[in-house]
mmCIF file of C-alpha atoms in Angstrom:
data_model
loop_
_atom_site.group_PDB
_atom_site.id
_atom_site.type_symbol
_atom_site.label_atom_id
_atom_site.label_comp_id
_atom_site.label_asym_id
_atom_site.label_seq_id
_atom_site.Cartn_x
_atom_site.Cartn_y
_atom_site.Cartn_z
ATOM 1 C CA MET A 1 8.651 21.761 13.508
ATOM 2 C CA PRO A 2 8.059 19.194 10.725
ATOM 3 C CA GLU A 3 10.346 16.170 10.747
ATOM 4 C CA SER A 4 11.285 16.780 7.111
ATOM 5 C CA ALA A 5 12.906 19.870 5.679
ATOM 6 C CA ALA A 6 9.523 21.043 4.404
ATOM 7 C CA THR A 7 9.121 24.508 2.994
ATOM 8 C CA ALA A 8 5.910 26.472 2.555
ATOM 9 C CA PRO A 9 3.276 24.200 1.009
ATOM 10 C CA THR A 10 2.435 24.684 -2.641
ATOM 11 C CA PRO A 11 -0.977 24.233 -4.262
ATOM 12 C CA LYS A 12 -0.533 20.671 -5.468
ATOM 13 C CA PRO A 13 -1.260 17.290 -3.940
ATOM 14 C CA PHE A 14 1.509 15.615 -1.973
ATOM 15 C CA ARG A 15 3.479 13.107 -4.096
ATOM 16 C CA SER A 16 4.987 10.062 -2.443
ATOM 17 C CA SER A 17 8.306 8.583 -3.374
ATOM 18 C CA ILE A 18 8.152 6.073 -6.222
ATOM 19 C CA MET A 19 7.473 2.618 -4.815
ATOM 20 C CA GLN A 20 7.986 -0.864 -6.198
ATOM 21 C CA ILE A 21 5.665 -3.845 -5.897
ATOM 22 C CA GLU A 22 7.196 -6.637 -3.815
ATOM 23 C CA PRO A 23 6.998 -10.165 -5.328
ATOM 24 C CA GLN A 24 5.242 -11.683 -2.286
ATOM 25 C CA TRP A 25 2.399 -9.155 -2.736
ATOM 26 C CA ILE A 26 1.275 -10.717 -6.032
ATOM 27 C CA ASP A 27 -1.710 -13.031 -5.633
ATOM 28 C CA TYR A 28 -2.808 -16.076 -7.612
ATOM 29 C CA ASN A 29 -4.564 -13.794 -10.121
ATOM 30 C CA GLY A 30 -1.181 -12.380 -11.106
ATOM 31 C CA HIS A 31 -1.742 -8.856 -9.799
ATOM 32 C CA LEU A 32 -1.242 -6.898 -6.588
ATOM 33 C CA ASN A 33 -3.320 -8.449 -3.810
ATOM 34 C CA MET A 34 -5.948 -6.061 -2.431
ATOM 35 C CA ALA A 35 -4.359 -5.929 1.047
ATOM 36 C CA TYR A 36 -1.119 -4.498 -0.320
ATOM 37 C CA TYR A 37 -2.831 -1.537 -1.944
ATOM 38 C CA ASN A 38 -3.503 -0.460 1.649
ATOM 39 C CA VAL A 39 0.147 -1.055 2.567
ATOM 40 C CA MET A 40 1.269 1.237 -0.251
ATOM 41 C CA PHE A 41 -1.343 3.887 0.589
ATOM 42 C CA ASP A 42 -0.226 3.734 4.228
ATOM 43 C CA ARG A 43 3.430 4.185 3.270
ATOM 44 C CA ALA A 44 2.488 7.316 1.307
ATOM 45 C CA ILE A 45 0.529 8.671 4.278
ATOM 46 C CA ASP A 46 3.578 8.067 6.467
ATOM 47 C CA GLU A 47 5.584 10.267 4.085
ATOM 48 C CA LEU A 48 2.962 13.041 4.282
ATOM 49 C CA TRP A 49 2.834 12.731 8.070
ATOM 50 C CA LEU A 50 6.576 13.537 8.123
ATOM 51 C CA GLU A 51 5.771 16.797 6.312
ATOM 52 C CA LEU A 52 3.095 17.534 8.907
ATOM 53 C CA GLY A 53 5.502 16.789 11.756
ATOM 54 C CA ILE A 54 3.549 13.785 13.049
ATOM 55 C CA GLY A 55 5.838 10.884 12.172
ATOM 56 C CA PRO A 56 7.826 8.524 14.414
ATOM 57 C CA ALA A 57 9.758 11.294 16.185
ATOM 58 C CA TYR A 58 6.465 12.982 17.102
ATOM 59 C CA LYS A 59 5.214 9.759 18.664
ATOM 60 C CA LYS A 60 8.442 9.257 20.598
ATOM 61 C CA GLU A 61 8.889 12.855 21.770
ATOM 62 C CA ARG A 62 5.308 14.109 22.098
ATOM 63 C CA HIS A 63 3.382 10.832 22.591
ATOM 64 C CA GLY A 64 0.945 11.475 19.761
ATOM 65 C CA SER A 65 0.066 9.463 16.690
ATOM 66 C CA THR A 66 -2.824 8.820 14.315
ATOM 67 C CA PHE A 67 -5.147 5.875 13.915
ATOM 68 C CA THR A 68 -7.236 5.210 10.823
ATOM 69 C CA ALA A 69 -10.933 5.325 11.702
ATOM 70 C CA GLU A 70 -12.356 4.716 8.235
ATOM 71 C CA CYS A 71 -11.050 3.715 4.807
ATOM 72 C CA HIS A 72 -12.712 3.304 1.411
ATOM 73 C CA VAL A 73 -10.570 1.802 -1.370
ATOM 74 C CA ARG A 74 -11.566 1.614 -5.030
ATOM 75 C CA TYR A 75 -9.652 -0.782 -7.290
ATOM 76 C CA LEU A 76 -9.785 0.634 -10.808
ATOM 77 C CA ARG A 77 -6.973 -0.970 -12.824
ATOM 78 C CA GLU A 78 -4.633 -3.845 -12.056
ATOM 79 C CA ILE A 79 -1.077 -3.207 -10.907
ATOM 80 C CA HIS A 80 1.505 -5.915 -11.594
ATOM 81 C CA LEU A 81 4.973 -6.865 -10.469
ATOM 82 C CA GLY A 82 7.452 -4.452 -12.015
ATOM 83 C CA ASP A 83 4.997 -1.536 -12.210
ATOM 84 C CA PRO A 84 6.422 1.533 -10.441
ATOM 85 C CA VAL A 85 3.824 3.265 -8.276
ATOM 86 C CA GLN A 86 3.460 6.824 -7.015
ATOM 87 C CA ILE A 87 0.698 8.014 -4.729
ATOM 88 C CA PHE A 88 -0.830 11.479 -4.754
ATOM 89 C CA VAL A 89 -2.426 12.619 -1.480
ATOM 90 C CA TRP A 90 -4.896 15.442 -0.882
ATOM 91 C CA LEU A 91 -5.474 16.646 2.663
ATOM 92 C CA LEU A 92 -9.129 17.506 2.082
ATOM 93 C CA GLU A 93 -10.174 18.726 5.501
ATOM 94 C CA ALA A 94 -8.967 18.773 9.058
ATOM 95 C CA ASP A 95 -10.107 19.836 12.465
ATOM 96 C CA ASP A 96 -8.370 19.736 15.818
ATOM 97 C CA LYS A 97 -8.584 15.904 16.006
ATOM 98 C CA ARG A 98 -9.226 14.532 12.505
ATOM 99 C CA LEU A 99 -7.621 14.407 9.071
ATOM 100 C CA HIS A 100 -9.653 13.601 5.945
ATOM 101 C CA THR A 101 -7.421 12.453 3.089
ATOM 102 C CA PHE A 102 -7.863 11.184 -0.453
ATOM 103 C CA GLU A 103 -5.185 9.233 -2.290
ATOM 104 C CA GLU A 104 -4.665 8.194 -5.886
ATOM 105 C CA MET A 105 -2.331 5.331 -6.771
ATOM 106 C CA ARG A 106 -0.867 5.907 -10.219
ATOM 107 C CA HIS A 107 1.580 4.119 -12.461
ATOM 108 C CA ALA A 108 4.670 6.256 -11.855
ATOM 109 C CA THR A 109 5.835 6.496 -15.472
ATOM 110 C CA GLU A 110 2.628 6.098 -17.503
ATOM 111 C CA GLY A 111 0.388 8.088 -15.154
ATOM 112 C CA TRP A 112 -2.751 5.947 -15.299
ATOM 113 C CA LEU A 113 -4.921 5.573 -12.211
ATOM 114 C CA SER A 114 -4.935 2.176 -10.488
ATOM 115 C CA ALA A 115 -6.781 2.792 -7.214
ATOM 116 C CA THR A 116 -8.044 5.418 -4.791
ATOM 117 C CA SER A 117 -8.326 5.475 -1.016
ATOM 118 C CA GLU A 118 -10.350 7.906 1.072
ATOM 119 C CA ASN A 119 -9.548 7.969 4.782
ATOM 120 C CA MET A 120 -10.448 9.516 8.098
ATOM 121 C CA SER A 121 -7.588 9.532 10.603
ATOM 122 C CA LEU A 122 -7.862 10.401 14.285
ATOM 123 C CA HIS A 123 -5.164 12.054 16.362
ATOM 124 C CA MET A 124 -4.360 9.987 19.439
ATOM 125 C CA ASP A 125 -2.791 10.733 22.790
ATOM 126 C CA MET A 126 -0.704 7.583 23.009
ATOM 127 C CA ASN A 127 -0.337 7.772 26.802
ATOM 128 C CA ALA A 128 -4.109 7.769 27.322
ATOM 129 C CA ARG A 129 -4.833 5.898 24.043
ATOM 130 C CA ARG A 130 -7.683 8.308 23.433
ATOM 131 C CA VAL A 131 -8.571 10.753 20.691
ATOM 132 C CA ALA A 132 -7.041 14.149 21.477
ATOM 133 C CA SER A 133 -6.466 17.523 19.853
ATOM 134 C CA PHE A 134 -3.322 18.128 17.854
ATOM 135 C CA PRO A 135 -0.915 20.576 19.507
ATOM 136 C CA PRO A 136 -1.277 24.162 18.184
ATOM 137 C CA ASP A 137 1.957 24.086 16.130
ATOM 138 C CA ILE A 138 0.838 20.892 14.382
ATOM 139 C CA GLN A 139 -2.676 22.290 13.826
ATOM 140 C CA GLN A 140 -1.070 25.299 12.136
ATOM 141 C CA ARG A 141 1.024 23.107 9.803
ATOM 142 C CA ILE A 142 -2.009 20.955 8.982
ATOM 143 C CA ALA A 143 -4.039 24.079 8.187
ATOM 144 C CA GLU A 144 -1.277 25.342 5.861
ATOM 145 C CA ILE A 145 -1.168 22.070 3.933
ATOM 146 C CA ALA A 146 -4.979 21.764 3.790
ATOM 147 C CA LYS A 147 -5.221 25.335 2.459
ATOM 148 C CA ALA A 148 -2.629 24.619 -0.242
ATOM 149 C CA HIS A 149 -4.416 21.394 -1.223
ATOM 150 C CA SER A 150 -7.787 23.197 -1.374
ATOM 151 C CA ALA A 151 -6.452 25.248 -4.306
ATOM 152 C CA VAL A 152 -6.045 22.073 -6.377
ATOM 153 C CA PRO A 153 -8.968 20.627 -8.361
ATOM 154 C CA ARG A 154 -10.578 17.763 -6.466
ATOM 155 C CA PRO A 155 -10.107 14.294 -7.965
ATOM 156 C CA GLU A 156 -13.105 12.213 -8.991
ATOM 157 C CA GLY A 157 -14.299 9.726 -6.405
ATOM 158 C CA ILE A 158 -14.310 11.726 -3.183
ATOM 159 C CA GLY A 159 -17.249 10.850 -0.923
ATOM 160 C CA ARG A 160 -18.360 7.770 -2.816
ATOM 161 C CA ASN A 161 -20.042 4.962 -0.987
ATOM 162 C CA VAL A 162 -20.438 1.264 -1.598
ATOM 163 C CA ALA A 163 -23.789 0.386 -3.170
ATOM 164 C CA MET A 164 -25.316 -1.699 -5.905
ATOM 165 C CA PRO A 165 -26.091 0.260 -9.088
ATOM 166 C CA SER A 166 -29.648 1.570 -8.991
ATOM 167 C CA LYS A 167 -32.155 -0.133 -11.269
ATOM 168 C CA ARG A 168 -34.605 2.145 -12.986
#
């Protein structure tokens, strides 16, 4: 059973709570330091994991968790102190051991896109500290959410890689 009071998933990306930038996260350039984009993306994923039933209670009671195996962040527009942030998360694909997510960080009131993060997470058996299959009830919940998210248009930027622009 999910840790939150989740109902049947709807065809829209998951929306995090609205978050605030913390003053110590601002770097000498006067904007959010790159490391803290990941902190905010991770906080949003934690909120989604509660909907999937794989949050802190899952770790404590069932000895499972997730580890990030890969992450690709794109910084598109500066975020500053005082800017409210909301993160939209798509669960793009999943199998019995992996979750592929894509996140957009947006200004919570103006809606413009600041950054994206594409991630591959692995399910872990925390007793063995090895990759393991999700339990069947969790796999079912993940499949429900992934199906609902598949009905939503895909955001731009999925599957991009880091490379220099090609010269013709």
